[in-house]
PDB file of C-alpha atoms in Angstrom:
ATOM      1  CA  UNK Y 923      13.458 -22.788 -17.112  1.00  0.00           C
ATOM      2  CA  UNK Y 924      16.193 -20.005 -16.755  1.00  0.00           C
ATOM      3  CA  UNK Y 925      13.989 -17.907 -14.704  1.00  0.00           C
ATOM      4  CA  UNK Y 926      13.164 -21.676 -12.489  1.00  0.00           C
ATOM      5  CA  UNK Y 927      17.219 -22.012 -12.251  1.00  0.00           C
ATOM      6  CA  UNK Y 928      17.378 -18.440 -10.958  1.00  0.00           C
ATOM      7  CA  UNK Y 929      15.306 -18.668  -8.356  1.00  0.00           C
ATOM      8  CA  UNK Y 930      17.008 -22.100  -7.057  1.00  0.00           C
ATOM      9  CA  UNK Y 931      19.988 -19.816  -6.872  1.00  0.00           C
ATOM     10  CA  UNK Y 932      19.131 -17.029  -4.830  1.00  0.00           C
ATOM     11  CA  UNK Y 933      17.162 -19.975  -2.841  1.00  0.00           C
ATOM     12  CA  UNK Y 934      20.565 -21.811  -2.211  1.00  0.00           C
ATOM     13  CA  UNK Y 935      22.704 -18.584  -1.480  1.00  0.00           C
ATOM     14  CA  UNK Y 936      19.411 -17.062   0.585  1.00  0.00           C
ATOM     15  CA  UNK Y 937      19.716 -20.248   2.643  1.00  0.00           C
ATOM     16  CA  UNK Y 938      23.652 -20.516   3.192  1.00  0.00           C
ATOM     17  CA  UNK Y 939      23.860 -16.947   3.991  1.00  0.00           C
ATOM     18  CA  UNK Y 940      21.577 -17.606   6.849  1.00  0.00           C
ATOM     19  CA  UNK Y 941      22.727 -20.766   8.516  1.00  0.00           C
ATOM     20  CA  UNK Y 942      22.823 -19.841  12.343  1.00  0.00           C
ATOM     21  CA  UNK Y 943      21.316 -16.626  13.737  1.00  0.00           C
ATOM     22  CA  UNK Y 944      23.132 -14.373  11.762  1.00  0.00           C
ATOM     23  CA  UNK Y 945      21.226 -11.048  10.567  1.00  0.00           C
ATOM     24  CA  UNK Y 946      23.188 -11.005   7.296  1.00  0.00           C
ATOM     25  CA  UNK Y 947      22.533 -11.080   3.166  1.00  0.00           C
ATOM     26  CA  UNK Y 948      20.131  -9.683   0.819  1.00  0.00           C
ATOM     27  CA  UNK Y 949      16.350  -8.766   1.651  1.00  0.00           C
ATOM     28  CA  UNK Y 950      14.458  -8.532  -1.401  1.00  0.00           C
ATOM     29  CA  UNK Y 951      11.278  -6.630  -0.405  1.00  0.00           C
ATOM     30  CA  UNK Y 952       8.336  -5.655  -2.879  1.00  0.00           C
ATOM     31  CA  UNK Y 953       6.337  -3.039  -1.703  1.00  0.00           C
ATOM     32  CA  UNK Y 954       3.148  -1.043  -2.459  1.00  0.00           C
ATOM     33  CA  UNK Y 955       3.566   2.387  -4.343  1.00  0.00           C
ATOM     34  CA  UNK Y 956       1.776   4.574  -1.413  1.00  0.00           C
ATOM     35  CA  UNK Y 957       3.355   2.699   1.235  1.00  0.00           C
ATOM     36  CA  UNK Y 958       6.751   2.807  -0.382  1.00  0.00           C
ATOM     37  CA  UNK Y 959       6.838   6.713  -0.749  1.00  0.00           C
ATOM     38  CA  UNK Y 960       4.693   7.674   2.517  1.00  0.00           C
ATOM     39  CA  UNK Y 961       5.887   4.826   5.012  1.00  0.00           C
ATOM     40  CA  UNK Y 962       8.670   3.119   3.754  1.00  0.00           C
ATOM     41  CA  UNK Y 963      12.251   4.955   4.124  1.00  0.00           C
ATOM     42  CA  UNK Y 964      12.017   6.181   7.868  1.00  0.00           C
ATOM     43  CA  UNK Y 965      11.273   1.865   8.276  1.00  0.00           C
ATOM     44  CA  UNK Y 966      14.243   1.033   6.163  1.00  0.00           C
ATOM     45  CA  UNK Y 967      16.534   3.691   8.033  1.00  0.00           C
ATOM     46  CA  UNK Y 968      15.702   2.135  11.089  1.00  0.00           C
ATOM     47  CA  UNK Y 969      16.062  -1.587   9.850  1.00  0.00           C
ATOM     48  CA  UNK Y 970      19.751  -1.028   8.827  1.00  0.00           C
ATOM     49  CA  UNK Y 971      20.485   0.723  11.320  1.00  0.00           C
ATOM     50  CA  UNK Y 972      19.783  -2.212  13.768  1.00  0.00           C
ATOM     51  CA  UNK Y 973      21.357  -4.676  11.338  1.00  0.00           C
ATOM     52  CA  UNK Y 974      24.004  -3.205   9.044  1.00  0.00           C
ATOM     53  CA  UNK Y 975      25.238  -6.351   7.003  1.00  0.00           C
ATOM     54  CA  UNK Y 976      21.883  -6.247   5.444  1.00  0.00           C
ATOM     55  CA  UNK Y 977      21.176  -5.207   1.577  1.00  0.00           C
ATOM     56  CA  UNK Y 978      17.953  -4.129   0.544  1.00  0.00           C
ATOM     57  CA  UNK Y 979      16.637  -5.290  -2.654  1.00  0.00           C
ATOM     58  CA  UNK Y 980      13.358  -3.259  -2.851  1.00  0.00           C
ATOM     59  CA  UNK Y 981      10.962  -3.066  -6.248  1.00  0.00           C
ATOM     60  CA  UNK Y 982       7.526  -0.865  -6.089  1.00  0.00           C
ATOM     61  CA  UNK Y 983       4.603  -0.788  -7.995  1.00  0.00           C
ATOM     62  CA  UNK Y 984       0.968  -1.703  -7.471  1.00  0.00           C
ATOM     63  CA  UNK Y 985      -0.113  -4.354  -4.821  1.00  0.00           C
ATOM     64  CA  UNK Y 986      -1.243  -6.580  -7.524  1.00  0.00           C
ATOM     65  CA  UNK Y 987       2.370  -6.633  -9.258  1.00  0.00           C
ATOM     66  CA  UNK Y 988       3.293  -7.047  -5.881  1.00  0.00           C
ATOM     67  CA  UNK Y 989       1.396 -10.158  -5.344  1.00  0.00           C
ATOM     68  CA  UNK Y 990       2.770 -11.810  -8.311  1.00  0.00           C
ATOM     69  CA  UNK Y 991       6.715 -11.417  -7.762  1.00  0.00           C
ATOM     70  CA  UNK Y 992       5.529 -13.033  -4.615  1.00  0.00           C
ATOM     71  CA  UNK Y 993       4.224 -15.614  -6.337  1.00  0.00           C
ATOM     72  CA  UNK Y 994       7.530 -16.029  -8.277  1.00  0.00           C
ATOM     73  CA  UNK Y 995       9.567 -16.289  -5.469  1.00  0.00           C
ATOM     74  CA  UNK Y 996      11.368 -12.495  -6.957  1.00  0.00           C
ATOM     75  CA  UNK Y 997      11.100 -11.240  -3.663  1.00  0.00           C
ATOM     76  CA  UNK Y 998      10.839 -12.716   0.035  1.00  0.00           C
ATOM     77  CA  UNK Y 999       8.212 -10.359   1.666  1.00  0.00           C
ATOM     78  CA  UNK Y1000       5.815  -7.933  -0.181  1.00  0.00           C
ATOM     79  CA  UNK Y1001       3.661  -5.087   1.246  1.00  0.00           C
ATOM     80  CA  UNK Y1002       0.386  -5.349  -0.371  1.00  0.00           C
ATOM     81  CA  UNK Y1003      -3.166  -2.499  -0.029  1.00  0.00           C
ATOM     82  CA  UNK Y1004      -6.044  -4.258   0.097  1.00  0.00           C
ATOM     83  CA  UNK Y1005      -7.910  -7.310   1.355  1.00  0.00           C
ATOM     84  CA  UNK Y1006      -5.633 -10.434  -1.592  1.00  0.00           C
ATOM     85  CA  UNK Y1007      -6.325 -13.733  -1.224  1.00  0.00           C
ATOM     86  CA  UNK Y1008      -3.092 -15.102   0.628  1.00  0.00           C
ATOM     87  CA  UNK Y1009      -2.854 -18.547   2.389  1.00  0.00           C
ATOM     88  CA  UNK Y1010       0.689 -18.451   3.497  1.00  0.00           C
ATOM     89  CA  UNK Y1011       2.062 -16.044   5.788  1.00  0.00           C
ATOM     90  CA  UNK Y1012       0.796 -12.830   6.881  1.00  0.00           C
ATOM     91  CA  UNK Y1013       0.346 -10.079   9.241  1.00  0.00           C
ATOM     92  CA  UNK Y1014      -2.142  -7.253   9.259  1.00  0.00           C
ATOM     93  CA  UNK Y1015      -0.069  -3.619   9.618  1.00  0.00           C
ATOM     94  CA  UNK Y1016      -3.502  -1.318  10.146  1.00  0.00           C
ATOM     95  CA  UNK Y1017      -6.534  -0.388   8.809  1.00  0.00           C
ATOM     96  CA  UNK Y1018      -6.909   3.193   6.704  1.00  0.00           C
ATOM     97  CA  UNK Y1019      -9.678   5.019   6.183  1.00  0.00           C
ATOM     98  CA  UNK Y1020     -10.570   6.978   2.557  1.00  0.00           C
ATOM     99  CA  UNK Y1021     -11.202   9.607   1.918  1.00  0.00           C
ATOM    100  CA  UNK Y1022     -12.908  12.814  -0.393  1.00  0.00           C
ATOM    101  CA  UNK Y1023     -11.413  15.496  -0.826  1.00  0.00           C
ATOM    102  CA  UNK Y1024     -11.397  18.645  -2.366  1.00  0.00           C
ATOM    103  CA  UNK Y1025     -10.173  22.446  -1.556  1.00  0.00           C
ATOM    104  CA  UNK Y1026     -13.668  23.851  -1.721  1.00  0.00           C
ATOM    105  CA  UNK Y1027     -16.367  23.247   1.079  1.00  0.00           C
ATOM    106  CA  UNK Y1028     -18.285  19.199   0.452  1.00  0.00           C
ATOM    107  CA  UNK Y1029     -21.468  19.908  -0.730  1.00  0.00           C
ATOM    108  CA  UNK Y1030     -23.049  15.936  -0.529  1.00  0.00           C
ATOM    109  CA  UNK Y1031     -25.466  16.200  -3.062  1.00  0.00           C
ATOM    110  CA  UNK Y1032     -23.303  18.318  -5.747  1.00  0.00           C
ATOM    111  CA  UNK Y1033     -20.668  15.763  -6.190  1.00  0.00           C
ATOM    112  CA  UNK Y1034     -21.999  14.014  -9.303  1.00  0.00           C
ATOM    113  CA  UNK Y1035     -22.437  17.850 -11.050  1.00  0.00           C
ATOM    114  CA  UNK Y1036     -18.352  18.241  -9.997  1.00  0.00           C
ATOM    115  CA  UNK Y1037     -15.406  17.416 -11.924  1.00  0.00           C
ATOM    116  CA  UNK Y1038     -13.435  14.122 -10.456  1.00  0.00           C
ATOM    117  CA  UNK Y1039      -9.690  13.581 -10.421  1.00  0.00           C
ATOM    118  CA  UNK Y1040      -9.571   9.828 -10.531  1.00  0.00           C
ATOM    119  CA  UNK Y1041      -6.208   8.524  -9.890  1.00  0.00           C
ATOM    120  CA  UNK Y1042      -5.501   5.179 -11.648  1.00  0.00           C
ATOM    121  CA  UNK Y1043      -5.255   2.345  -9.150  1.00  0.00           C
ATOM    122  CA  UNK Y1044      -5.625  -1.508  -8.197  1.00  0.00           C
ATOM    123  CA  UNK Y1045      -8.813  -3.351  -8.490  1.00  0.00           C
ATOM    124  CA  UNK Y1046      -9.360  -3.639  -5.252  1.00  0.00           C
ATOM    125  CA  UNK Y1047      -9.158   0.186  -4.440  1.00  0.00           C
ATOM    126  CA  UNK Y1048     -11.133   0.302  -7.466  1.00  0.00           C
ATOM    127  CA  UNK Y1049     -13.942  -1.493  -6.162  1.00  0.00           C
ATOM    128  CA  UNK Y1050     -14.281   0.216  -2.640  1.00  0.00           C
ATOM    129  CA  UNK Y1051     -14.335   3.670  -4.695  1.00  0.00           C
ATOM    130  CA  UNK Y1052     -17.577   2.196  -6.659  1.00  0.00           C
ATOM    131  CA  UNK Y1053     -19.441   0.409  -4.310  1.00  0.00           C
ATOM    132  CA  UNK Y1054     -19.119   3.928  -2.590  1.00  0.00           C
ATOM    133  CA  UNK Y1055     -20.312   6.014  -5.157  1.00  0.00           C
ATOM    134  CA  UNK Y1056     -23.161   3.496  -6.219  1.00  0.00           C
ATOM    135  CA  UNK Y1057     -24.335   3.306  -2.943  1.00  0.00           C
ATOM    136  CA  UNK Y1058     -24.706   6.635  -2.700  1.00  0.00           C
ATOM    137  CA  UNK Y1059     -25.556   8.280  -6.145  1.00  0.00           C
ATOM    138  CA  UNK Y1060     -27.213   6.937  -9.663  1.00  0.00           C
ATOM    139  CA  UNK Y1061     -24.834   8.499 -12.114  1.00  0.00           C
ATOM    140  CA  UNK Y1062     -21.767   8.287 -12.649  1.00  0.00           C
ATOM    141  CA  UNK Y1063     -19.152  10.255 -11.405  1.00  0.00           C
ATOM    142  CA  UNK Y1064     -17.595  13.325 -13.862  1.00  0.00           C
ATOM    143  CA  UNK Y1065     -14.460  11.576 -14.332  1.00  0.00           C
ATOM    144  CA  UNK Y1066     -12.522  14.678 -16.227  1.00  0.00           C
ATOM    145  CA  UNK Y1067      -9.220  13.940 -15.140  1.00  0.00           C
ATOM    146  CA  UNK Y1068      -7.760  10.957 -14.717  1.00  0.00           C
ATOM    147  CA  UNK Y1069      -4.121  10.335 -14.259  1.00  0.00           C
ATOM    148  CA  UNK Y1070      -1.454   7.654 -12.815  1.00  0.00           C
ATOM    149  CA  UNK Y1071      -0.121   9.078  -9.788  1.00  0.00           C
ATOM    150  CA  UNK Y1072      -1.520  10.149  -6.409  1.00  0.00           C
ATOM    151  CA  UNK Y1073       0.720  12.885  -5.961  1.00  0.00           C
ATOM    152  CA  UNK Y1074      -0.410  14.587  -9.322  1.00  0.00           C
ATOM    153  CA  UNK Y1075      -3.780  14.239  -8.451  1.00  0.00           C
ATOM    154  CA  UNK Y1076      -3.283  15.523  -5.059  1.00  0.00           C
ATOM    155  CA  UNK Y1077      -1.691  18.447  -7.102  1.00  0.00           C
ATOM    156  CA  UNK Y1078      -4.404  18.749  -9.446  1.00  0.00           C
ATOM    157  CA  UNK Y1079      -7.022  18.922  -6.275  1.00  0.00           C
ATOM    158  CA  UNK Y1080      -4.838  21.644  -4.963  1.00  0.00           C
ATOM    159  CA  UNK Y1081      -5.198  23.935  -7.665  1.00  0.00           C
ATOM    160  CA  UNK Y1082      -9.217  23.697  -7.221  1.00  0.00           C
ATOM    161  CA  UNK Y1083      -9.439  21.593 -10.460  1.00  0.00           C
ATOM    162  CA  UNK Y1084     -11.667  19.258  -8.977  1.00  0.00           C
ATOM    163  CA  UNK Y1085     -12.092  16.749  -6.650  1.00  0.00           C
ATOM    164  CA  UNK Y1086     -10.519  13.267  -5.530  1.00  0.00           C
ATOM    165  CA  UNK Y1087     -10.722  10.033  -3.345  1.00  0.00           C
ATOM    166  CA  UNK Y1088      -7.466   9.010  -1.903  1.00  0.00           C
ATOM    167  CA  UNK Y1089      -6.133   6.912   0.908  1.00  0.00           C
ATOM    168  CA  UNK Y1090      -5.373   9.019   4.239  1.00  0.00           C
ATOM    169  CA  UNK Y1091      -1.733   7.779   3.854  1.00  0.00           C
ATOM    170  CA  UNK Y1092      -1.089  10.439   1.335  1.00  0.00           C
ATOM    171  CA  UNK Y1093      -2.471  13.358   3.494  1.00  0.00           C
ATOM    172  CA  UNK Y1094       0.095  15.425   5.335  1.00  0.00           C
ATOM    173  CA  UNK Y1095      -0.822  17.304   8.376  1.00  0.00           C
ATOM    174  CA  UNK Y1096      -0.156  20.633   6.781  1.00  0.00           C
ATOM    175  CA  UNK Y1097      -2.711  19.632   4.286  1.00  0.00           C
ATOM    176  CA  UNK Y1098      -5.575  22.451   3.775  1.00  0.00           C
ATOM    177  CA  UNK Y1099      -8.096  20.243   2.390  1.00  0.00           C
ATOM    178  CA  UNK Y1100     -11.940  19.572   3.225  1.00  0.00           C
ATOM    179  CA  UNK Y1101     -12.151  16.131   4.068  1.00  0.00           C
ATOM    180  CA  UNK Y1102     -14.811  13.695   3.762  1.00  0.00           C
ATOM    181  CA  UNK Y1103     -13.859   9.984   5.278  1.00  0.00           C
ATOM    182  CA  UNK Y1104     -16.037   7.441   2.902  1.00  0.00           C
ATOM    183  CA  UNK Y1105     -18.998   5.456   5.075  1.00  0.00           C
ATOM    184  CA  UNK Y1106     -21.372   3.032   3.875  1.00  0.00           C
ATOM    185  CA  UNK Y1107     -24.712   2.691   6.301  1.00  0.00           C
ATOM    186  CA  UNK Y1108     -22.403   4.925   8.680  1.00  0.00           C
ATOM    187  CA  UNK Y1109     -18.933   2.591   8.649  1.00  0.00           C
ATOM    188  CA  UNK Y1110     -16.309   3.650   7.184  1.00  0.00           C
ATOM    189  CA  UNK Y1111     -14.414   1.775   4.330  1.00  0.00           C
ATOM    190  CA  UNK Y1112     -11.392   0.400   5.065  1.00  0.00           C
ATOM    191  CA  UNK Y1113      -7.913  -0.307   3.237  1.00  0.00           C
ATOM    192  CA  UNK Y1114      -5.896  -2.931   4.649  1.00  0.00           C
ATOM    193  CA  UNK Y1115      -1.997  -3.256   4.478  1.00  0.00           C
ATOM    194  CA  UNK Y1116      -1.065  -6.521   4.924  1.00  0.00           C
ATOM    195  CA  UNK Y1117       2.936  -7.838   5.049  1.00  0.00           C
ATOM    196  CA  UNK Y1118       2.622 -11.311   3.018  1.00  0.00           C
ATOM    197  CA  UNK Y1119       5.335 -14.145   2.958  1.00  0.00           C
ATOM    198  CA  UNK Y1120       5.405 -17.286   2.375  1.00  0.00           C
ATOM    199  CA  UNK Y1121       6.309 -20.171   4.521  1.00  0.00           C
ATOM    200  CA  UNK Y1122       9.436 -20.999   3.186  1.00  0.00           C
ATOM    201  CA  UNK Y1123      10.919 -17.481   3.437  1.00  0.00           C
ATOM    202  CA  UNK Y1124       9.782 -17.456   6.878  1.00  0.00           C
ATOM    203  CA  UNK Y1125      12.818 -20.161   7.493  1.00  0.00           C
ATOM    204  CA  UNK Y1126      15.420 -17.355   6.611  1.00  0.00           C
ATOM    205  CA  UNK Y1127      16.905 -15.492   9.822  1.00  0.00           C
ATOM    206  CA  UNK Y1128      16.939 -12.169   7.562  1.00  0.00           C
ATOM    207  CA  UNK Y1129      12.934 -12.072   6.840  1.00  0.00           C
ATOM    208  CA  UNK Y1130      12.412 -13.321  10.208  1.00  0.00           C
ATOM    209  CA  UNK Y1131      14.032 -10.524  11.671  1.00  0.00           C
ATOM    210  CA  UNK Y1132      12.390  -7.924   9.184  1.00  0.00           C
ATOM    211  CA  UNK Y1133       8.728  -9.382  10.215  1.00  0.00           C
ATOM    212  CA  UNK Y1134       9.406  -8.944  13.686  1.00  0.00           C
ATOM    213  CA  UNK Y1135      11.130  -5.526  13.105  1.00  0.00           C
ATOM    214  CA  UNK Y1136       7.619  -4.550  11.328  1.00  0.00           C
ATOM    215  CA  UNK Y1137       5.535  -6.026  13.705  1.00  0.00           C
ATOM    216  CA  UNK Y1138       7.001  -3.905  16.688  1.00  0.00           C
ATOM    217  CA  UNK Y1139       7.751  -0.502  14.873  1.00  0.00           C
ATOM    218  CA  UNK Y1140       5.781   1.824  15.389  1.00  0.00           C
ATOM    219  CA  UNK Y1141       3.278   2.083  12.004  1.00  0.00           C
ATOM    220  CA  UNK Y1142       0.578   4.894  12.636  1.00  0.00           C
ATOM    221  CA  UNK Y1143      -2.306   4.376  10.638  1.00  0.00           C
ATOM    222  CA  UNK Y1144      -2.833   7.380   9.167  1.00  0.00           C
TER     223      UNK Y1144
END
């Protein structure tokens, strides 16, 4: 009930705040962990910078947790990986490839023999990663690392202690990696990133303006 009476509030101040066109109030944004450390500050630099009276309430974490303070009304626009069911509003911000990679030369075949860095994710991301690896080989992979942040893995790969699979959003250009991009009968697999909100915050001037801010920034898939 409490947590019911909450969200009525920051429904009733969300709404007063933006009667006429003003660009003003809070934003509460959720956002994917990847997205949120490789994409997201240069977007909210630019945001604020176009429209200063606005606060940014921003939480992180994976797209599933994501999802759900969506679900609660906690936040008015989340930036979910992967391919959610969503039947409100949404927009598609590009298409990423993964990838392998490791700092020694791919050898196809030898990859089931070498030690994995698996890097604890959603279920989704999860479930490309299989399908991959099951398509392709018929044991399992040598998981002998496995840890809860992309960046240590990356880390871990760096000091030739194995291999990984990662999104290309967490490659940087200096990167000295071999790099394998993950196909299936010769397409590659995809990771979406979606912007989902629902219909009713779509009636706020301040999310309205943030879509179409997103929709016309420049967002490289990587």
């Amino acid at each position: 009930y409490a947590r019911e009476m909450l969200a009525h509030l920051r429904k009733t101040r969300d709404q007063i705040l933006n009667i006429g066109n003003k660009i003003q109030g809070t934003l509460r944004l959720g956002v994917s962990s990847n997205f949120a450390h490789y994409k997201l500050p240069k977007i909210i630099k630019k945001f604020l910078e176009l429209y200063p009276k606005v606060e940014v309430n921003l939480k992180t974490g994976l797209s599933a947790e994501i999802l759900a303070l969506l679900r609660n009304d906690e936040i008015h626009v989340g930036i979910v990986r992967g391919n959610y069911d969503w039947h409100e509003q949404k927009y598609l911000i590009y298409n990423e490839k993964l990838c392998l990679i490791s700092m020694n030369e791919i050898i196809f075949e030898d990859l089931p023999k070498m030690n994995q860095i698996h890097c604890k994710t959603d279920p989704l991301m999860q479930k490309l990663m299989d399908d991959w690896w099951n398509y392709h080989f018929k044991t399992a992979p040598l998981i002998t690392m496995e840890v809860d942040r992309v960046e240590t893995q990356i880390e871990m790969i760096r000091n030739r202690l194995g291999f990984g699979i990662i999104p290309r959003i967490c490659l940087k250009k200096d990167d000295d990696f071999y790099t394998y991009d993950l196909t299936i009968n010769n397409k590659d697999i995809l990771r979406e990133t979606w912007l989902f909100y629902t219909n009713s915050a779509n009636q706020l001037s301040i999310v309205r303006a943030f879509v179409d801010f997103i929709k016309h920034c420049e967002i490289k898939s990587p």
